[in-house]
mmCIF file with all atom_site columns, C-alpha atoms in Angstrom:
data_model
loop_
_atom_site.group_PDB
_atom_site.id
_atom_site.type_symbol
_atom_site.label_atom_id
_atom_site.label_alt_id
_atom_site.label_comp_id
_atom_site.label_asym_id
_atom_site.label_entity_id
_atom_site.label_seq_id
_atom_site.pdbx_PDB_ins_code
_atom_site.Cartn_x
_atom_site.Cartn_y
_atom_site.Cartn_z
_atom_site.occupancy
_atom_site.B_iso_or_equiv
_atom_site.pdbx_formal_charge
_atom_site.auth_seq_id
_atom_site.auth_comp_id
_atom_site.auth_asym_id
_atom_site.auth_atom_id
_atom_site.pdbx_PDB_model_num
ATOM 1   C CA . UNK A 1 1   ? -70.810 12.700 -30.728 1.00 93.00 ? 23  UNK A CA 1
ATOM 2   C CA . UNK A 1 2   ? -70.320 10.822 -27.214 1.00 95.00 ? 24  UNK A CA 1
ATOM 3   C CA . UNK A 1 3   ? -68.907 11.021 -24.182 1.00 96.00 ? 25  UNK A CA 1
ATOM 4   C CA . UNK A 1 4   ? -67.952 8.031  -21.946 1.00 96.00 ? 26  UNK A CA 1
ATOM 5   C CA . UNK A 1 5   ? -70.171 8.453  -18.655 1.00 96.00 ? 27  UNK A CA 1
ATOM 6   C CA . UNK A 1 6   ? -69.203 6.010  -15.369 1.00 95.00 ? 28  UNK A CA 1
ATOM 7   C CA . UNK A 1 7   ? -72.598 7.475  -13.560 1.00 95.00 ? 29  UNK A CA 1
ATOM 8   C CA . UNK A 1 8   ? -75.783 9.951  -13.287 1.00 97.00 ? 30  UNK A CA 1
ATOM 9   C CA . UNK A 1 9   ? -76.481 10.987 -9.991  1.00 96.00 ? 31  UNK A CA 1
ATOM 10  C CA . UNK A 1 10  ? -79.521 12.987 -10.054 1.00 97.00 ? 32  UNK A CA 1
ATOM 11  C CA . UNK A 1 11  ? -79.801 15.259 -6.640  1.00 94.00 ? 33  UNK A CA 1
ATOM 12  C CA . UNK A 1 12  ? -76.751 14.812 -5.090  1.00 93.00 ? 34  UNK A CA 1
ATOM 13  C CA . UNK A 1 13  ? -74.894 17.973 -2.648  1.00 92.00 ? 35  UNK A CA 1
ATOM 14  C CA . UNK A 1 14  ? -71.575 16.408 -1.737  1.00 89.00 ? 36  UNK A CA 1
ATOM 15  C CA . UNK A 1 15  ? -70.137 17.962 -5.430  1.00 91.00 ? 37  UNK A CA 1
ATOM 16  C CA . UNK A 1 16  ? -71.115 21.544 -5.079  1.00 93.00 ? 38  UNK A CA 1
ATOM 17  C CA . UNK A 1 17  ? -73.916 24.046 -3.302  1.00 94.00 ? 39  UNK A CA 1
ATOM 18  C CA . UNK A 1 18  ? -77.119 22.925 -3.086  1.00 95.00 ? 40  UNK A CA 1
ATOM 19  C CA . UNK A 1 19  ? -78.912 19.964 -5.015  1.00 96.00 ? 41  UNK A CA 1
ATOM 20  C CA . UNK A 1 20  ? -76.885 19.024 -8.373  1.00 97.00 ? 42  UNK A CA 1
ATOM 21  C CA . UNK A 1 21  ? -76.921 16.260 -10.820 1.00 98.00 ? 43  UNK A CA 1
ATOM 22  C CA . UNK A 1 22  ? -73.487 15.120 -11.306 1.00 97.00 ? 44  UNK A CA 1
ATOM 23  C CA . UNK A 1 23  ? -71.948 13.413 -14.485 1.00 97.00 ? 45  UNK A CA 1
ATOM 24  C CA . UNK A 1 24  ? -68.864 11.328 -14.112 1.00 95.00 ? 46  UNK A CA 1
ATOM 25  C CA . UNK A 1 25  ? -66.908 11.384 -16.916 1.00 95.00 ? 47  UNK A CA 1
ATOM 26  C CA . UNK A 1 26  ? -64.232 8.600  -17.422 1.00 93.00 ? 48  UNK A CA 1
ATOM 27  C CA . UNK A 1 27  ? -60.802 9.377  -18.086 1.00 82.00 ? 49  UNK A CA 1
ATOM 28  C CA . UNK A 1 28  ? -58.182 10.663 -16.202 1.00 80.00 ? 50  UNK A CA 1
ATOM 29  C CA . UNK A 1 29  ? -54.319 10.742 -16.527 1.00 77.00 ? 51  UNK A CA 1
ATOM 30  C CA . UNK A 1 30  ? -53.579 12.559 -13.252 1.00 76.00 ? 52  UNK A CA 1
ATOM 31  C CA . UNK A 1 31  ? -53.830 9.424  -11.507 1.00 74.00 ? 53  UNK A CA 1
ATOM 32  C CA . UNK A 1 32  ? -53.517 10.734 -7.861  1.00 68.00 ? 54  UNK A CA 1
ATOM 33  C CA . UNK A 1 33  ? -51.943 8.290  -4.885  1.00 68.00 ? 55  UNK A CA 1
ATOM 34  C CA . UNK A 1 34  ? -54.955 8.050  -2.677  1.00 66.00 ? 56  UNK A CA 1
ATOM 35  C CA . UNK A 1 35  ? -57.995 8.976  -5.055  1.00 67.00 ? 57  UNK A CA 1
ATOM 36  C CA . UNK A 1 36  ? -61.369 8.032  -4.375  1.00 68.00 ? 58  UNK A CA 1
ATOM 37  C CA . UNK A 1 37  ? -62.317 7.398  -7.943  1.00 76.00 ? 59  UNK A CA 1
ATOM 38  C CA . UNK A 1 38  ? -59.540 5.207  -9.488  1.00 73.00 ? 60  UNK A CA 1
ATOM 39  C CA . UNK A 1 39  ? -62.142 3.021  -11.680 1.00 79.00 ? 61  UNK A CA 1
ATOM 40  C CA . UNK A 1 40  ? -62.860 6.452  -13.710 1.00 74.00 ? 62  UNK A CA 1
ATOM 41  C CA . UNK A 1 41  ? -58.846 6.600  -14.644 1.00 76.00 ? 63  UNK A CA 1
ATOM 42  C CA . UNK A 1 42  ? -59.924 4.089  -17.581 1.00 78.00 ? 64  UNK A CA 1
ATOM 43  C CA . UNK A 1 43  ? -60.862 6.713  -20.641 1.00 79.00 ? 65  UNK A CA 1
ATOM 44  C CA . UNK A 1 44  ? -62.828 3.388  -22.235 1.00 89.00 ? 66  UNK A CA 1
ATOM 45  C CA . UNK A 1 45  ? -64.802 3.149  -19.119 1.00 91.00 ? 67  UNK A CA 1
ATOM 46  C CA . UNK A 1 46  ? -68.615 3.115  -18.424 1.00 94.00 ? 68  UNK A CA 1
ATOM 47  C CA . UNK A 1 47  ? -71.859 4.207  -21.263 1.00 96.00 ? 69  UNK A CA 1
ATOM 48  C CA . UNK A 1 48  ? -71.090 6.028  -24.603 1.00 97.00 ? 70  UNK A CA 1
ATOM 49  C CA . UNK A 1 49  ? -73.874 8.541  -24.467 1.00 96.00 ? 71  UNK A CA 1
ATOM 50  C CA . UNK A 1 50  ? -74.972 10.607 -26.936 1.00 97.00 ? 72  UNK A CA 1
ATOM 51  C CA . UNK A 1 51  ? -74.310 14.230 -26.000 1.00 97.00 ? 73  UNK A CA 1
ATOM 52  C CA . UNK A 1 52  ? -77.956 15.655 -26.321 1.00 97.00 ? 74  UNK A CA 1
ATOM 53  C CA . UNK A 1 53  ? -79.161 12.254 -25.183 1.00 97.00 ? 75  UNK A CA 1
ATOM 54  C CA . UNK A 1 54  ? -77.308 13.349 -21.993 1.00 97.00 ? 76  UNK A CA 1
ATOM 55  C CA . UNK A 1 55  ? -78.107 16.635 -21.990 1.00 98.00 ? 77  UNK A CA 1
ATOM 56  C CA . UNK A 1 56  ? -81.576 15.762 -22.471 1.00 97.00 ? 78  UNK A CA 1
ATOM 57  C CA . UNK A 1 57  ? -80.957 13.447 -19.457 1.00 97.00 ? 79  UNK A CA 1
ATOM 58  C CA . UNK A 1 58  ? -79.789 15.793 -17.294 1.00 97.00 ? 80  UNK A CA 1
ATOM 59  C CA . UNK A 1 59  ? -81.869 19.034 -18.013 1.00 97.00 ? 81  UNK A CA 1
ATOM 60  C CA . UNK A 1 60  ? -85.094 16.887 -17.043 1.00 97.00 ? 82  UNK A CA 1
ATOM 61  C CA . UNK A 1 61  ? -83.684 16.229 -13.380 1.00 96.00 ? 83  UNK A CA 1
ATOM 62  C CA . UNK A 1 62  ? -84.036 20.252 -13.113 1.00 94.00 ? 84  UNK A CA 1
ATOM 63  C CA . UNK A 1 63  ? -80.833 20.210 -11.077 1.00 97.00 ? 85  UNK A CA 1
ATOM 64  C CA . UNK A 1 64  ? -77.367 22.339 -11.399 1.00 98.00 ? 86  UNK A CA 1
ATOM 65  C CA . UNK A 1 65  ? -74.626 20.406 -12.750 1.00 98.00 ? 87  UNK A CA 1
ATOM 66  C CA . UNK A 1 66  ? -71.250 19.491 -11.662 1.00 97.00 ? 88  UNK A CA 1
ATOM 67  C CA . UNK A 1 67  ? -68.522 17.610 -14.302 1.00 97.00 ? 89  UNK A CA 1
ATOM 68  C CA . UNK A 1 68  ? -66.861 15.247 -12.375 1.00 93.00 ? 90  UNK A CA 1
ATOM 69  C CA . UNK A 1 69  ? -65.104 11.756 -12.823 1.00 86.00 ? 91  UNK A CA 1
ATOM 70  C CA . UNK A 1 70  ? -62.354 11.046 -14.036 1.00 87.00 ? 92  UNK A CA 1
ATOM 71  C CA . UNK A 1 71  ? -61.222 14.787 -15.018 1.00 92.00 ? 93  UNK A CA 1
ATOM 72  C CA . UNK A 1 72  ? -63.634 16.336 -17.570 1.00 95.00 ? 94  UNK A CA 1
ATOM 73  C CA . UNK A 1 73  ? -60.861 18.571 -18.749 1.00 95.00 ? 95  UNK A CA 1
ATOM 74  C CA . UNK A 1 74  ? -59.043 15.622 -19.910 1.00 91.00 ? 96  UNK A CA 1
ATOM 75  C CA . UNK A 1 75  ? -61.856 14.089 -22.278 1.00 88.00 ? 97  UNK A CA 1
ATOM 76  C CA . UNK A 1 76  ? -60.296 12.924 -25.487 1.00 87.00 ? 98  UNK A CA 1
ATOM 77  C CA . UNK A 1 77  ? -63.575 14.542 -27.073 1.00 89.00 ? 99  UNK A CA 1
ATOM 78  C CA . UNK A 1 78  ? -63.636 17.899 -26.121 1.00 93.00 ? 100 UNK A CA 1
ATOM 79  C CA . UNK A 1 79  ? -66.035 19.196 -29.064 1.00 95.00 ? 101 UNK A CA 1
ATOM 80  C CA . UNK A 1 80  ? -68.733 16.494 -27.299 1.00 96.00 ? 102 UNK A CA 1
ATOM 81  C CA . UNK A 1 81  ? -67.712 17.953 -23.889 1.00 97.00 ? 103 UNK A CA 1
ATOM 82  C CA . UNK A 1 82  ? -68.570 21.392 -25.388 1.00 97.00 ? 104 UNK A CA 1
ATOM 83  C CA . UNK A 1 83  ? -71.852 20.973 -27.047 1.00 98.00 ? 105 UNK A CA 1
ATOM 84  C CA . UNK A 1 84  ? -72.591 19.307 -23.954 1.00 98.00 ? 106 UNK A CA 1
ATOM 85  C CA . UNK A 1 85  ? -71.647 22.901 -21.895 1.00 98.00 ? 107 UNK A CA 1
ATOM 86  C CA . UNK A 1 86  ? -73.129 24.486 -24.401 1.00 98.00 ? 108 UNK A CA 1
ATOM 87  C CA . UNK A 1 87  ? -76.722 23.051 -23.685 1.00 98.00 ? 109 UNK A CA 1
ATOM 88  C CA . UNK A 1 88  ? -76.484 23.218 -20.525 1.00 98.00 ? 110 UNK A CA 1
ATOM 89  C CA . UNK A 1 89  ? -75.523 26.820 -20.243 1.00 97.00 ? 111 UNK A CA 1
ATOM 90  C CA . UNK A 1 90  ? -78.399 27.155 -22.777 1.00 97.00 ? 112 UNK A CA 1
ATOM 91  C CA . UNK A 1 91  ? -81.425 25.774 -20.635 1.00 98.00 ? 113 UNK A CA 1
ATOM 92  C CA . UNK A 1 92  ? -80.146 28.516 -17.722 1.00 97.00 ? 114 UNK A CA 1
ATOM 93  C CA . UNK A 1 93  ? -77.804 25.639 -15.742 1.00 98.00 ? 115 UNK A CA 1
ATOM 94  C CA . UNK A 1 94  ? -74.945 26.305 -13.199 1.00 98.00 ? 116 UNK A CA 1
ATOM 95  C CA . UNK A 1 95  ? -72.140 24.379 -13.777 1.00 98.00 ? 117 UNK A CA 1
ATOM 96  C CA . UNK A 1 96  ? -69.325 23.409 -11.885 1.00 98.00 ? 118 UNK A CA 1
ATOM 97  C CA . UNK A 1 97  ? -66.310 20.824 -13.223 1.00 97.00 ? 119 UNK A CA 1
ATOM 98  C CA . UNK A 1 98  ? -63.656 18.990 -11.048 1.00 95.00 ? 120 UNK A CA 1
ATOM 99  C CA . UNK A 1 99  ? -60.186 18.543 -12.662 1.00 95.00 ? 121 UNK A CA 1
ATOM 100 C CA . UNK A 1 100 ? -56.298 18.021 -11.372 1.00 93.00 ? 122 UNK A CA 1
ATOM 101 C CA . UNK A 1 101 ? -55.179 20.136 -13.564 1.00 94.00 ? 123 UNK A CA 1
ATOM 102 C CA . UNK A 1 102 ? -55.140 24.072 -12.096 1.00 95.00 ? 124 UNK A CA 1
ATOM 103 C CA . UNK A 1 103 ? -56.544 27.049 -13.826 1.00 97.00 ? 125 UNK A CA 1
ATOM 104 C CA . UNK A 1 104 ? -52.891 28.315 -14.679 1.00 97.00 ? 126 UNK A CA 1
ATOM 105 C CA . UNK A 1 105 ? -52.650 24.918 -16.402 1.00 96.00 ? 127 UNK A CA 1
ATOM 106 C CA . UNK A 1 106 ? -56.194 24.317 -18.189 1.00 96.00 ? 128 UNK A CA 1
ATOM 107 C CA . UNK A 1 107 ? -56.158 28.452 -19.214 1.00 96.00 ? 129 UNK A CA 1
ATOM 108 C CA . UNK A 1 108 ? -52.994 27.362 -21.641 1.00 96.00 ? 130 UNK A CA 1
ATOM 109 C CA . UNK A 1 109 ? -54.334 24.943 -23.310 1.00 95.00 ? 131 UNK A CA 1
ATOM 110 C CA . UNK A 1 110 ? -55.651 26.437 -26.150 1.00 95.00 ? 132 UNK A CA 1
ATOM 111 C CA . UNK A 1 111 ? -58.367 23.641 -26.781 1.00 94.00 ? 133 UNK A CA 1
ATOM 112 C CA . UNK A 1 112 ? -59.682 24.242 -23.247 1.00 96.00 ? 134 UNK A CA 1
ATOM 113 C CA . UNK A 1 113 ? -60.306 28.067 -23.416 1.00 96.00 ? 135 UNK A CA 1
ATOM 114 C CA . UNK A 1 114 ? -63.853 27.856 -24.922 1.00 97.00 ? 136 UNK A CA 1
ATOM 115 C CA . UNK A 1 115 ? -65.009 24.779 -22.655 1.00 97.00 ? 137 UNK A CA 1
ATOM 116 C CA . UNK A 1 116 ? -63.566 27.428 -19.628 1.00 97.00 ? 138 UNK A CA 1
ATOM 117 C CA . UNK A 1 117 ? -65.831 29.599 -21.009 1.00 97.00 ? 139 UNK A CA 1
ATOM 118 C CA . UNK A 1 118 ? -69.057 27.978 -20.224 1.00 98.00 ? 140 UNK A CA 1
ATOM 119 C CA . UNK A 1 119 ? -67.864 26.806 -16.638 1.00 98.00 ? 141 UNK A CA 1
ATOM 120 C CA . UNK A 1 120 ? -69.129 28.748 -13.677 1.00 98.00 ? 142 UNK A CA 1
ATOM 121 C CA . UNK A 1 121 ? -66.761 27.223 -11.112 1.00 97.00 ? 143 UNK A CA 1
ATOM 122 C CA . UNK A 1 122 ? -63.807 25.329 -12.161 1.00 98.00 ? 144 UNK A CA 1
ATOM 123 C CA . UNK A 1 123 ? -62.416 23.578 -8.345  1.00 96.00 ? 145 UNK A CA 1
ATOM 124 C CA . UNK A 1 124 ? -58.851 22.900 -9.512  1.00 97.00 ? 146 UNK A CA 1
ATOM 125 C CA . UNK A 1 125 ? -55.565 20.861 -8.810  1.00 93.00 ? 147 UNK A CA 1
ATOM 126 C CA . UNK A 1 126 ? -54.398 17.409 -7.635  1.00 91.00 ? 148 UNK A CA 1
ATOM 127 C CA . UNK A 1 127 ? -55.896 14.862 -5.174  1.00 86.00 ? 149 UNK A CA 1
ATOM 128 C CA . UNK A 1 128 ? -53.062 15.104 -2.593  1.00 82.00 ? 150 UNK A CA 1
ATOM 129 C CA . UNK A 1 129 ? -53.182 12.358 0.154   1.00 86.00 ? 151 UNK A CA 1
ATOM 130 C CA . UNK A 1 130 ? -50.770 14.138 2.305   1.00 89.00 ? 152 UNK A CA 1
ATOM 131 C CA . UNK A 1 131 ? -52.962 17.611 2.166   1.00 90.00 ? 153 UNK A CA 1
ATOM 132 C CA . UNK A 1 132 ? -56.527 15.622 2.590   1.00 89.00 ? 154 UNK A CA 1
ATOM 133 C CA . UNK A 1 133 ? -58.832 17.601 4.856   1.00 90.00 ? 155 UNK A CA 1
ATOM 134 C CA . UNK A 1 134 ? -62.362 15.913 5.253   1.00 89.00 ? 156 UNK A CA 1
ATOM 135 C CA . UNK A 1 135 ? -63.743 19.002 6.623   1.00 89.00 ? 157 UNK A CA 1
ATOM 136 C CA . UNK A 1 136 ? -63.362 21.291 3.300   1.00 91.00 ? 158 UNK A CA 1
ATOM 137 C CA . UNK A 1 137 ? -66.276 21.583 1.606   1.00 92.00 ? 159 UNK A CA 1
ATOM 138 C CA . UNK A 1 138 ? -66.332 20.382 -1.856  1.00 93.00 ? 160 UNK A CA 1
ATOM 139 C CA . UNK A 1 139 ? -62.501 19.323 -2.321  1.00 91.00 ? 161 UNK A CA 1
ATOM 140 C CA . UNK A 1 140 ? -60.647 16.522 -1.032  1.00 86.00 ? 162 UNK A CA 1
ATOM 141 C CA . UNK A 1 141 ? -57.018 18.377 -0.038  1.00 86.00 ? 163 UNK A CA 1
ATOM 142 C CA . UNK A 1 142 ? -56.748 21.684 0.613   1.00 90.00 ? 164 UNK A CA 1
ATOM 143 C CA . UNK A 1 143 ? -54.492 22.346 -2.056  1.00 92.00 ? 165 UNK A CA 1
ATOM 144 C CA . UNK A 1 144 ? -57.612 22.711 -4.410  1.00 93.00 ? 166 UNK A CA 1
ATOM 145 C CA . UNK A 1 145 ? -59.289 25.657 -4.772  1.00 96.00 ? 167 UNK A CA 1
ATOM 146 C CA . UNK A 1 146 ? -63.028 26.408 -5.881  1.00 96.00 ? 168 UNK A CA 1
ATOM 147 C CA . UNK A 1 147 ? -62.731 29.479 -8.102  1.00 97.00 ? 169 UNK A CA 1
ATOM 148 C CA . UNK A 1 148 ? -65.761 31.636 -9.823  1.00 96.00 ? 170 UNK A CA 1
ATOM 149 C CA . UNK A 1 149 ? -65.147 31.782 -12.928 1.00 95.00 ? 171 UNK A CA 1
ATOM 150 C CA . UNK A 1 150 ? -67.748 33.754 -13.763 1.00 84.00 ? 172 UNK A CA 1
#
């Protein structure tokens, strides 16, 4: 069971409170005008990893963890993307995940609704160029919204 990973970056605070390792996933269909990422829009992109090899990976660097990419949401392996959550949330982790879709949206799609589950904070909705604000905190336009999930 893998997951297509673009980069690991261990310690990191621009994706969420305090010191986080951040996965970027590749894949994403949104395809925004103006986003900062367009090398993760490839789904075939960067490393297979194995998802407890990445787990693994990620527990050790002691750090929160925020889902980014690409959209996480939009993973053509969401049972990987689960047992991945699912660790995670096991070894006590905080986890935040980055997607264009918004919570209206992801909450419909039934395959979504347990992967929801296991996400603390879900910051939702499109990249939109004409809405960018560089002085929000942890989102790119101010469309997007950082909601508790839990």
């Amino acid at each position: 069971m893998t997951l297509n990973v673009l980069q690991i970056v261990p310690g990191t605070s621009v994706d969420g409170p305090g010191l986080r390792t951040s996965i970027y996933l590749a894949g994403c269909t949104h395809r925004c005008p103006g986003c900062h990422n367009p090398a993760s829009w490839d789904f075939n992109a960067g490393t297979p990893y194995d998802v407890d090899r990445l787990a693994d990976i990620v527990i050790a660097h002691d750090f929160n963890v925020t889902l980014t990419g690409g959209d996480p949401l939009l993973t053509p392996n969401p049972e990987a993307l689960l047992r991945l959550l699912r660790r995670l949330k096991d070894a006590g982790l905080n986890i935040w995940a980055y997607t264009g879709y918004t919570l209206e949206v992801a909450e419909k799609i039934p395959h979504l609704q347990p992967i929801l589950a296991l996400i603390d904070t879900l910051v939702d909705g499109p990249f939109i160029a004409e809405l960018r604000d560089p002085e929000l905190p942890f989102i790119g336009s101010s469309n997007q919204r950082i909601i508790n999930l839990r």
